[in-house]
Amino acid sequence: MTIARKLLSAGAAASLLAAAACTTIGPSEPQGAAAPKGVEGNWIDAKGTGLSTFAAGSFTTVATDTGQKLPSD
C-alpha cells in the first residue's frame, strides 16, 4: 500500500510539473515596430503628378510619370 501511495504521489507531482511548464513557458510577446518620428514621409499631390518626400530635413519632389526631380520654391 505504501509503494502504491508513493507512486501515485510521484505521478501526481509529475503531472502538476508538466502542466505548470506548459502554462508558464511560451513565446515572448512580439516587439512592435518603432513608431515613426516627426513628419518624415511621402505625399502625392492632388492631381497625382508629383511625389513629395521629406526625409532627414530635406524636401524633394519628383514627377510621377518621368521620375524627374522638380524644383522647389
PDB file of C-alpha atoms in Angstrom:
ATOM      1  CA  MET A   1       0.000   0.000   0.000  1.00  0.00           C
ATOM      2  CA  THR A   2       2.838   2.388   0.784  1.00  0.00           C
ATOM      3  CA  ILE A   3       4.517   1.794  -2.587  1.00  0.00           C
ATOM      4  CA  ALA A   4       1.241   2.455  -4.388  1.00  0.00           C
ATOM      5  CA  ARG A   5       0.813   5.729  -2.483  1.00  0.00           C
ATOM      6  CA  LYS A   6       4.365   6.823  -3.317  1.00  0.00           C
ATOM      7  CA  LEU A   7       3.849   6.014  -6.993  1.00  0.00           C
ATOM      8  CA  LEU A   8       0.546   7.866  -7.014  1.00  0.00           C
ATOM      9  CA  SER A   9       2.103  10.891  -5.305  1.00  0.00           C
ATOM     10  CA  ALA A  10       5.055  10.885  -7.705  1.00  0.00           C
ATOM     11  CA  GLY A  11       2.708  10.632 -10.680  1.00  0.00           C
ATOM     12  CA  ALA A  12       0.564  13.489  -9.398  1.00  0.00           C
ATOM     13  CA  ALA A  13       3.643  15.648  -8.788  1.00  0.00           C
ATOM     14  CA  ALA A  14       4.978  14.899 -12.279  1.00  0.00           C
ATOM     15  CA  SER A  15       1.600  15.777 -13.789  1.00  0.00           C
ATOM     16  CA  LEU A  16       1.488  19.091 -11.928  1.00  0.00           C
ATOM     17  CA  LEU A  17       5.027  19.960 -13.019  1.00  0.00           C
ATOM     18  CA  ALA A  18       4.226  19.124 -16.631  1.00  0.00           C
ATOM     19  CA  ALA A  19       1.050  21.205 -16.537  1.00  0.00           C
ATOM     20  CA  ALA A  20       2.868  24.123 -14.908  1.00  0.00           C
ATOM     21  CA  ALA A  21       5.612  24.003 -17.540  1.00  0.00           C
ATOM     22  CA  CYS A  22       3.044  24.089 -20.328  1.00  0.00           C
ATOM     23  CA  THR A  23       1.330  27.162 -18.954  1.00  0.00           C
ATOM     24  CA  THR A  24       4.327  29.233 -17.873  1.00  0.00           C
ATOM     25  CA  ILE A  25       6.773  28.681 -20.729  1.00  0.00           C
ATOM     26  CA  GLY A  26       5.845  30.129 -24.063  1.00  0.00           C
ATOM     27  CA  PRO A  27       6.881  32.577 -26.708  1.00  0.00           C
ATOM     28  CA  SER A  28       7.514  36.094 -25.520  1.00  0.00           C
ATOM     29  CA  GLU A  29       5.354  38.932 -26.748  1.00  0.00           C
ATOM     30  CA  PRO A  30       6.418  40.151 -30.198  1.00  0.00           C
ATOM     31  CA  GLN A  31       8.125  43.523 -30.283  1.00  0.00           C
ATOM     32  CA  GLY A  32       6.160  46.139 -32.190  1.00  0.00           C
ATOM     33  CA  ALA A  33       7.721  48.283 -34.849  1.00  0.00           C
ATOM     34  CA  ALA A  34       9.046  51.624 -33.690  1.00  0.00           C
ATOM     35  CA  ALA A  35       6.651  54.475 -34.273  1.00  0.00           C
ATOM     36  CA  PRO A  36       7.770  56.971 -36.899  1.00  0.00           C
ATOM     37  CA  LYS A  37       9.213  60.184 -35.512  1.00  0.00           C
ATOM     38  CA  GLY A  38       8.304  63.631 -36.747  1.00  0.00           C
ATOM     39  CA  VAL A  39       6.736  64.260 -40.113  1.00  0.00           C
ATOM     40  CA  GLU A  40       9.064  62.289 -42.369  1.00  0.00           C
ATOM     41  CA  GLY A  41       7.266  60.507 -45.158  1.00  0.00           C
ATOM     42  CA  ASN A  42       5.881  60.642 -48.688  1.00  0.00           C
ATOM     43  CA  TRP A  43       2.955  62.610 -50.094  1.00  0.00           C
ATOM     44  CA  ILE A  44       1.405  62.710 -53.549  1.00  0.00           C
ATOM     45  CA  ASP A  45      -0.214  65.896 -54.849  1.00  0.00           C
ATOM     46  CA  ALA A  46      -3.956  66.193 -55.501  1.00  0.00           C
ATOM     47  CA  LYS A  47      -3.572  65.661 -59.259  1.00  0.00           C
ATOM     48  CA  GLY A  48      -1.238  62.688 -58.859  1.00  0.00           C
ATOM     49  CA  THR A  49       1.551  64.323 -60.862  1.00  0.00           C
ATOM     50  CA  GLY A  50       4.196  64.715 -58.164  1.00  0.00           C
ATOM     51  CA  LEU A  51       5.509  62.660 -55.268  1.00  0.00           C
ATOM     52  CA  SER A  52       6.998  64.712 -52.438  1.00  0.00           C
ATOM     53  CA  THR A  53       9.344  63.227 -49.861  1.00  0.00           C
ATOM     54  CA  PHE A  54      10.511  64.767 -46.603  1.00  0.00           C
ATOM     55  CA  ALA A  55      13.413  62.899 -45.016  1.00  0.00           C
ATOM     56  CA  ALA A  56      16.310  63.970 -42.789  1.00  0.00           C
ATOM     57  CA  GLY A  57      15.272  67.617 -43.071  1.00  0.00           C
ATOM     58  CA  SER A  58      15.288  67.596 -46.872  1.00  0.00           C
ATOM     59  CA  PHE A  59      12.198  68.088 -49.041  1.00  0.00           C
ATOM     60  CA  THR A  60      12.205  66.770 -52.632  1.00  0.00           C
ATOM     61  CA  THR A  61       9.510  66.355 -55.263  1.00  0.00           C
ATOM     62  CA  VAL A  62       9.677  64.122 -58.332  1.00  0.00           C
ATOM     63  CA  ALA A  63       7.283  63.793 -61.265  1.00  0.00           C
ATOM     64  CA  THR A  64       5.342  60.537 -61.063  1.00  0.00           C
ATOM     65  CA  ASP A  65       5.353  59.981 -64.829  1.00  0.00           C
ATOM     66  CA  THR A  66       9.047  60.656 -65.587  1.00  0.00           C
ATOM     67  CA  GLY A  67      10.758  60.420 -62.198  1.00  0.00           C
ATOM     68  CA  GLN A  68      12.402  63.806 -62.877  1.00  0.00           C
ATOM     69  CA  LYS A  69      13.212  65.899 -59.813  1.00  0.00           C
ATOM     70  CA  LEU A  70      11.047  69.024 -59.729  1.00  0.00           C
ATOM     71  CA  PRO A  71      12.348  72.379 -58.492  1.00  0.00           C
ATOM     72  CA  SER A  72      11.176  73.553 -55.086  1.00  0.00           C
ATOM     73  CA  ASP A  73      10.175  77.142 -54.346  1.00  0.00           C
TER      74      ASP A  73
END
